[in-house]
Coordinates of C-alpha atoms in Angstrom, one line a residue:
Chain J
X14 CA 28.4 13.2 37.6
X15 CA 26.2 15.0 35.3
X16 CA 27.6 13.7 32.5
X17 CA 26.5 10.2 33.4
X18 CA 23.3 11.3 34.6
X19 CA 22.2 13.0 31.0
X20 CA 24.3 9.3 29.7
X21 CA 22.4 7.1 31.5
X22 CA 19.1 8.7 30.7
X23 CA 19.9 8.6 27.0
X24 CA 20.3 4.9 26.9
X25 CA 17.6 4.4 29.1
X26 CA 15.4 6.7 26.5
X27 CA 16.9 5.0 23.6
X28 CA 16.4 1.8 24.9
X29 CA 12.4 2.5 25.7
X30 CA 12.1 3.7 21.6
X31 CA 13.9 1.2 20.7
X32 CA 11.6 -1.6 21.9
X33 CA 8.5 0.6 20.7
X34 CA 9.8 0.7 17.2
X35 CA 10.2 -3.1 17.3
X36 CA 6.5 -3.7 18.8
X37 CA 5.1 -1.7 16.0
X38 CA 7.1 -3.5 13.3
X39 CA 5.8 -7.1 14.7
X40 CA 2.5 -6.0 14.6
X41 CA 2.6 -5.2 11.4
X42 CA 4.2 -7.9 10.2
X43 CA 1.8 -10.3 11.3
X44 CA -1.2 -8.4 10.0
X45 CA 0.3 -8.2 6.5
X46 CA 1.2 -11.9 6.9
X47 CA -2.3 -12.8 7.9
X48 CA -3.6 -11.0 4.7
X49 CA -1.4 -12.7 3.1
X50 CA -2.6 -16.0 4.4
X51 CA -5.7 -15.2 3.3
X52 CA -5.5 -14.6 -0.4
X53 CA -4.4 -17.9 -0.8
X54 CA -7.0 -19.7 -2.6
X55 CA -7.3 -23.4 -1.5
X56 CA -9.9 -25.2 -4.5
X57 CA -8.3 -29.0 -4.8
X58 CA -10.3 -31.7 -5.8
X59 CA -9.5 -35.2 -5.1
X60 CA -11.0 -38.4 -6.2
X61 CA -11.3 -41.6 -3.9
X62 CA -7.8 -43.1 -3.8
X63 CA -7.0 -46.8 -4.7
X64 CA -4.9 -46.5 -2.1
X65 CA -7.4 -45.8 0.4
X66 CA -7.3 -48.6 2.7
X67 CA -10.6 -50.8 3.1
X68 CA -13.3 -50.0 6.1
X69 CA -14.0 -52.7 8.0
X70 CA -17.9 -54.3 8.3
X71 CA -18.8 -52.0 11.4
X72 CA -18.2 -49.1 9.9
X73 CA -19.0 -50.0 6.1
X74 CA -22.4 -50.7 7.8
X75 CA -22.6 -47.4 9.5
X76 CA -21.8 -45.4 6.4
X77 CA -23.6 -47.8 4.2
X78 CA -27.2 -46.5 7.0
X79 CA -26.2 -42.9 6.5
X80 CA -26.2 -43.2 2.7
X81 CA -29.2 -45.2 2.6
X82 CA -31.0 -42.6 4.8
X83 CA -30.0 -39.3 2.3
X84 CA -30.8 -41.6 -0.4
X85 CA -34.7 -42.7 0.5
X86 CA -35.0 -38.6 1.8
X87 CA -34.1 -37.6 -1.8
X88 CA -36.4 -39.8 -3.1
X89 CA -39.7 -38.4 -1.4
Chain U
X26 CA 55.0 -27.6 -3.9
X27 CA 56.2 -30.6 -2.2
X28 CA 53.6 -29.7 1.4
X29 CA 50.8 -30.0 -1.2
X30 CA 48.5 -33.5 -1.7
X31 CA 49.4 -34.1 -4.9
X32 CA 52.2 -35.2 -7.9
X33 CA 53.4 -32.9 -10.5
X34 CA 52.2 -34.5 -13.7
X35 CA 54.7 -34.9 -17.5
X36 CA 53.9 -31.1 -18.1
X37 CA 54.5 -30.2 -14.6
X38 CA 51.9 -29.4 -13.3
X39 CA 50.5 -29.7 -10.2
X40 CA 47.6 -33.0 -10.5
X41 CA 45.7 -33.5 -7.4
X42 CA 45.2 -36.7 -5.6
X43 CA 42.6 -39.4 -6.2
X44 CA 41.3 -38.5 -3.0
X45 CA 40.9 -34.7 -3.9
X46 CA 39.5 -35.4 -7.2
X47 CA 36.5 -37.0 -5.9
X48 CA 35.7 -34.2 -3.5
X49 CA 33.2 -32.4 -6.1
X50 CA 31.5 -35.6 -6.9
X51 CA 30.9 -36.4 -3.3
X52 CA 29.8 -32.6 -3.1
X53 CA 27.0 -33.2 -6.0
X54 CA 26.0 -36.1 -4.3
X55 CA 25.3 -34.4 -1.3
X56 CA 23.5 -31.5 -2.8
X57 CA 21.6 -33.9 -4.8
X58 CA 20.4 -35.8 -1.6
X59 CA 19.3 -32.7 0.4
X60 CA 17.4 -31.4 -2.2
X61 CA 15.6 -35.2 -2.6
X62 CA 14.9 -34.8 0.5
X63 CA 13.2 -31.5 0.7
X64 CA 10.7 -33.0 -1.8
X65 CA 9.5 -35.4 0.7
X66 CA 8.4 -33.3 2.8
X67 CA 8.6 -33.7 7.1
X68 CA 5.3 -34.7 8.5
X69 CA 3.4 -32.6 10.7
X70 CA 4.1 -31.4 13.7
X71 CA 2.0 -30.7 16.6
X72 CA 3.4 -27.9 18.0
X73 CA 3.6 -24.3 18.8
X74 CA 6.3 -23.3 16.6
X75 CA 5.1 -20.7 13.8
X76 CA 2.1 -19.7 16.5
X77 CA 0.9 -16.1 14.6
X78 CA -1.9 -15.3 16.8
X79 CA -5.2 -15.7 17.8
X80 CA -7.6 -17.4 15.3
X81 CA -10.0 -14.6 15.1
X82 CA -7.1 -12.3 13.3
X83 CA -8.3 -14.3 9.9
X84 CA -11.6 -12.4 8.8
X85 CA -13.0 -15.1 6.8
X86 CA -12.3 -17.8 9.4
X87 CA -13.5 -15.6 11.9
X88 CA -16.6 -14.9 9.7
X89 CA -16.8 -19.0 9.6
X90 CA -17.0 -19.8 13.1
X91 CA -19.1 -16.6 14.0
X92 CA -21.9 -18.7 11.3
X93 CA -21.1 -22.5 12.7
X94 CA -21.6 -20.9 15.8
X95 CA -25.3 -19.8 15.3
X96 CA -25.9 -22.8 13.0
X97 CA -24.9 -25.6 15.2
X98 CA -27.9 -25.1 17.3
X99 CA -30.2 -26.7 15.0
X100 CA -27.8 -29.8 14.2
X101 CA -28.3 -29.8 18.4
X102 CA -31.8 -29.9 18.0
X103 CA -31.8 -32.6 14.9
X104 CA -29.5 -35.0 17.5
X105 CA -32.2 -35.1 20.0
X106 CA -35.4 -35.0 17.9
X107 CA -35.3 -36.9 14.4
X108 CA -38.7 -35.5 14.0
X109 CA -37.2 -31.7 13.6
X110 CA -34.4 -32.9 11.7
X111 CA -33.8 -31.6 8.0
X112 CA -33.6 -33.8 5.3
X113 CA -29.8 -32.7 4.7
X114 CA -29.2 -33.5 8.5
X115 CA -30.9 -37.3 8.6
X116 CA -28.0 -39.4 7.3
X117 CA -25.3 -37.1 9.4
X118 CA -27.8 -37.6 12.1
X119 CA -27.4 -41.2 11.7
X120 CA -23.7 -41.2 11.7
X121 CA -23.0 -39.2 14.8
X122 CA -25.3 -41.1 17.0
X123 CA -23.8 -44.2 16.0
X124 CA -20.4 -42.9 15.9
X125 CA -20.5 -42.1 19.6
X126 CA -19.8 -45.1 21.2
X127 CA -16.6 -45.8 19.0
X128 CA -13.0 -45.6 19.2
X129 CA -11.3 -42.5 18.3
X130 CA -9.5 -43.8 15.3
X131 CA -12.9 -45.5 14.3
X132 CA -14.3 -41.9 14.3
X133 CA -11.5 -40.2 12.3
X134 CA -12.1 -42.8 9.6
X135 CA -16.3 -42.6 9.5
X136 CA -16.6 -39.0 9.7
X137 CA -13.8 -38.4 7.1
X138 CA -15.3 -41.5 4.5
X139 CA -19.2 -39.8 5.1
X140 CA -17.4 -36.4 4.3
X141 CA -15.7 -37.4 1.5
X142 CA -18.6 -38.5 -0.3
X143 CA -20.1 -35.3 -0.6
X144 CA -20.7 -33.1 -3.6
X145 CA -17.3 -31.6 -4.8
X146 CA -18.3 -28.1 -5.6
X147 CA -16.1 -25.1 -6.2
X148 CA -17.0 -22.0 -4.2
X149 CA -14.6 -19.1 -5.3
X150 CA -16.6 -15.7 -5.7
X151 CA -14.8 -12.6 -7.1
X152 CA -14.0 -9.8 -4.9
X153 CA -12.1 -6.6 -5.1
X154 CA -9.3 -6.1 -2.7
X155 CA -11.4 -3.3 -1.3
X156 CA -14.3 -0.8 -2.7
X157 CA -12.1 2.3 -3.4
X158 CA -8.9 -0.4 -5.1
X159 CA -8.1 -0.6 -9.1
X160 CA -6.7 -3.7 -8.4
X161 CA -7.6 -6.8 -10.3
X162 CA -10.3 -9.0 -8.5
X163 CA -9.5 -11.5 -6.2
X164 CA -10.6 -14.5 -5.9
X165 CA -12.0 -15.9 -2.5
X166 CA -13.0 -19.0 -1.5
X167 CA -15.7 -18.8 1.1
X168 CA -14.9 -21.6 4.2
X169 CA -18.1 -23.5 4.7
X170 CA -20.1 -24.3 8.0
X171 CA -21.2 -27.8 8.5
X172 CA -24.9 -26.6 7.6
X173 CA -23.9 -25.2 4.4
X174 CA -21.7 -27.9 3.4
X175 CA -24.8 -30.3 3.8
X176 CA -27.1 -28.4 1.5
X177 CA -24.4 -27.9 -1.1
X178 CA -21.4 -29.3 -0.8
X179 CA -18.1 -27.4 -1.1
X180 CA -14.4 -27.5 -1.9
X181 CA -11.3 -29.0 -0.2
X182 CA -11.2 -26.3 2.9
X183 CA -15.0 -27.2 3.4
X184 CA -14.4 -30.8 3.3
X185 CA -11.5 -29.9 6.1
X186 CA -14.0 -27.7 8.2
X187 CA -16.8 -29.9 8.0
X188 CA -14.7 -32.7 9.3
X189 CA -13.5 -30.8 12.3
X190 CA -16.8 -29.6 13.3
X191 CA -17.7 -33.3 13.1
X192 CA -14.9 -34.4 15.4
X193 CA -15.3 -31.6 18.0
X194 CA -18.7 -33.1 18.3
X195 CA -17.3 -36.6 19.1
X196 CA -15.8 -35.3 21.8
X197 CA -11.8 -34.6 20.4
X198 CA -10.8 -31.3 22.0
X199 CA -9.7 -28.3 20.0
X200 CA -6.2 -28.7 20.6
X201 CA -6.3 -32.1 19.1
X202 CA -7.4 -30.9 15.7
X203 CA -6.1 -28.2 13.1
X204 CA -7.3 -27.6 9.0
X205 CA -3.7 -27.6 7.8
X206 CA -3.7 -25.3 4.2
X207 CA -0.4 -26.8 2.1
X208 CA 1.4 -26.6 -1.4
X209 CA 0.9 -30.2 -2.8
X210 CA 4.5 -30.5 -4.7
X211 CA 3.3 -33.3 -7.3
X212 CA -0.3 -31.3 -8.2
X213 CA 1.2 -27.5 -8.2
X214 CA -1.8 -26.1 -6.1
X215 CA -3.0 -25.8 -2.5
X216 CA -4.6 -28.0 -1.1
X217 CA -6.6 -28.2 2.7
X218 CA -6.3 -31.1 5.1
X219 CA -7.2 -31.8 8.4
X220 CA -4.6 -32.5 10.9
X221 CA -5.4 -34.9 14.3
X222 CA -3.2 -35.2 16.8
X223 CA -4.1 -38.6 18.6
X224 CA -1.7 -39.2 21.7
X225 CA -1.9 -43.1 22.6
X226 CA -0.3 -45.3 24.8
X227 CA 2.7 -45.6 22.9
X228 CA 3.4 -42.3 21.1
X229 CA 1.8 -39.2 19.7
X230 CA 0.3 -39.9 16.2
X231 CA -0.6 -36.9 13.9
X232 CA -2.9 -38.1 11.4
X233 CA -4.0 -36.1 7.9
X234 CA -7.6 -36.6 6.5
X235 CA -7.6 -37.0 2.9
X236 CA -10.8 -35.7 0.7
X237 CA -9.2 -38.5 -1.6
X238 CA -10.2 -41.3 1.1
X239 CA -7.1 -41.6 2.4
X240 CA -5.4 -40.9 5.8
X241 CA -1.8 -40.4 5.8
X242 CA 0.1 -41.1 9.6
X243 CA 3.2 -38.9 10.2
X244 CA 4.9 -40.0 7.3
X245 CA 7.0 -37.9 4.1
X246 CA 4.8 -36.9 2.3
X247 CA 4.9 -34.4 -1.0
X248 CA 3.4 -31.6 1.2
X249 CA 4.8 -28.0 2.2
X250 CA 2.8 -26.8 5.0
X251 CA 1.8 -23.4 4.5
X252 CA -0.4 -22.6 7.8
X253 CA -3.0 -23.7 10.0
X254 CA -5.7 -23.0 12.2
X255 CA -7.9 -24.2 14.6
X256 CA -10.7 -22.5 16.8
X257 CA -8.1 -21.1 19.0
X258 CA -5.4 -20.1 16.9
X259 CA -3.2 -19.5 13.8
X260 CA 0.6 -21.2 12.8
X261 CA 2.2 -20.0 10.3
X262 CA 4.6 -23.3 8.3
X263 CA 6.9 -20.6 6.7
X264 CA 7.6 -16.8 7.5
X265 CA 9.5 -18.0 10.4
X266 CA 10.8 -14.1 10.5
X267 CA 7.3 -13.2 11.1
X268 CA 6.3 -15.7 13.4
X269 CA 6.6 -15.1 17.7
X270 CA 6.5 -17.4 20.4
X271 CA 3.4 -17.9 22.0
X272 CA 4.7 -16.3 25.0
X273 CA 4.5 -13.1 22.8
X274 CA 1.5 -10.8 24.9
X275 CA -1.5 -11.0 23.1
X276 CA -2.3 -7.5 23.8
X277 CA 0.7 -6.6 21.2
X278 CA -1.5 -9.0 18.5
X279 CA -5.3 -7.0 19.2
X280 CA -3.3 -3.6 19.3
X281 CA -2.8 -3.7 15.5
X282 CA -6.3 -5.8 14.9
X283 CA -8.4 -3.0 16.6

């Protein structure tokens, strides 16, 4: 009876490290992996595509405003 | 011999069948068309696979929305008063206001065409890894607020954040919207997008917001999506060893950022 007392409480305490260890590997893992992440240096530039498809008037005129309204503010 | 698919040729020896013969052709074949189609690559998904953790785990995004945060107020104050708004505010002032009333998809497509005319401008400062490290510098690119990418323009990740700013304002919901960071197979570099997911009556549509002008609808594309984030969160596209269910506690995730 012993014997599966000091058993039983060997798996239970190997069990309990066993899930700590894999906790602090996770955590690791995603810290490293949002470093990671990080470093990557995102720079692209695009020009407007001819495939772009066409606006229609409403919003041409909207945007067309906008522009028009940046454009006369740069002016004075 | 005679249990095996095949004749014995004028030498003797053993020939396999038409049938047989054509098995490392067919083989090829198939290799060929699974690589073809990892080229094109699957569109984007709206979903929690490859969740990583909370957004604020990313310093610099973190740093970003810390800075939006404190800026936004005066764009507040620019919507309500033209009379207090900057010059750099006056044409996005414009926009918003009459972007209000619109559809959704009618405000993907303004606020990504007003974007996209913006000054192209590359922002990457050199850093060292850290004070104390020998290593060679690194180069950062700093993610703009809406603010600074007003004054003075920015690069592809600004023209992503900038637009999501922009549609949070309209009204679409954080869940709805994600700056998607991939590897653009045909260009060889990385390259920033934003991702919308627009649920309508029919299905769910995921839409990507070109600085190019265009708008791409869950479709191949040439793209391998490396991660993205949102206000909430990070996914990461690709360590799928180190990426955890979003079930995973989050008080295993602050333990290691404290």
């Amino acid at each position: 009876m012993r014997k599966l007392i000091i058993l039983a409480a060997s798996l239970f305490a190997a069990s309990a490290w066993s899930d700590t260890a894999t906790v602090k590997i996770y955590s690791l893992d995603v810290m490293e992996r949002v470093q990671t992440l990080e470093l990557i240096d995102v720079t692209a530039e695009k020009s407007p595509s001819a495939n772009a498809e066409g606006l229609d008037a409403e919003l041409q005129a909207i945007l067309d405003e906008a522009v028009a309204i940046e454009a006369t503010d740069e002016e004075e | 011999m005679g249990n095996l698919p095949g004749n014995l040729n004028a030498a003797g020896a053993w020939r396999p069948r038409r049938a047989f013969a054509s098995i490392p052709l067919l083989l090829a074949s198939l290799i060929a068309l699974i690589s073809l189609s990892a080229t094109a690559g699957e569109p984007y998904r709206f979903d929690a696979t490859g969740y990583l953790g909370e957004a604020g785990l990313m310093p610099d995004w973190a740093d970003t929305m810390n800075r939006e945060a404190a800026q936004s107020a005066l764009l507040d104050v620019c919507l309500a008063d033209a009379d207090v708004c900057p010059r750099y505010y006056r044409g996005l002032r414009h926009l918003l206001l009459r972007a209000e009333g619109l559809p959704p998809k009618k405000q993907i497509t303004l606020v990504s065409r007003y974007v996209n005319k913006k000054r192209y401008q590359d922002d990457r400062t050199a850093r060292l890894a850290s004070p104390l490290s020998e290593e060679p510098l690194k180069y950062r690119s700093r993610w703009a607020t809406v603010e600074e990418f007003m004054r003075r323009g920015g690069d592809c990740e600004d023209y992503a954040t900038t637009k999501y700013y922009l549609l949070r304002r309209l009204g679409f919901s954080a869940d709805q919207l994600r700056i998607v960071i991939t590897w653009e197979r045909g260009e060889r570099g990385y390259h920033a997008v934003l991702a919308v997911h627009l649920p309508s009556d029919e299905a769910t549509e995921v839409l990507l917001l070109e600085s190019d002008d265009t708008i791409k609808r869950g479709r191949r594309h040439r793209y391998r999506f490396i991660y993205s984030v949102n206000e909430e969160s990070i996914w990461d596209h690709e360590a799928k060893q180190t990426s955890v269910s979003r079930k995973q506690p989050a008080s295993l995730i602050k333990e290691t950022s404290t």
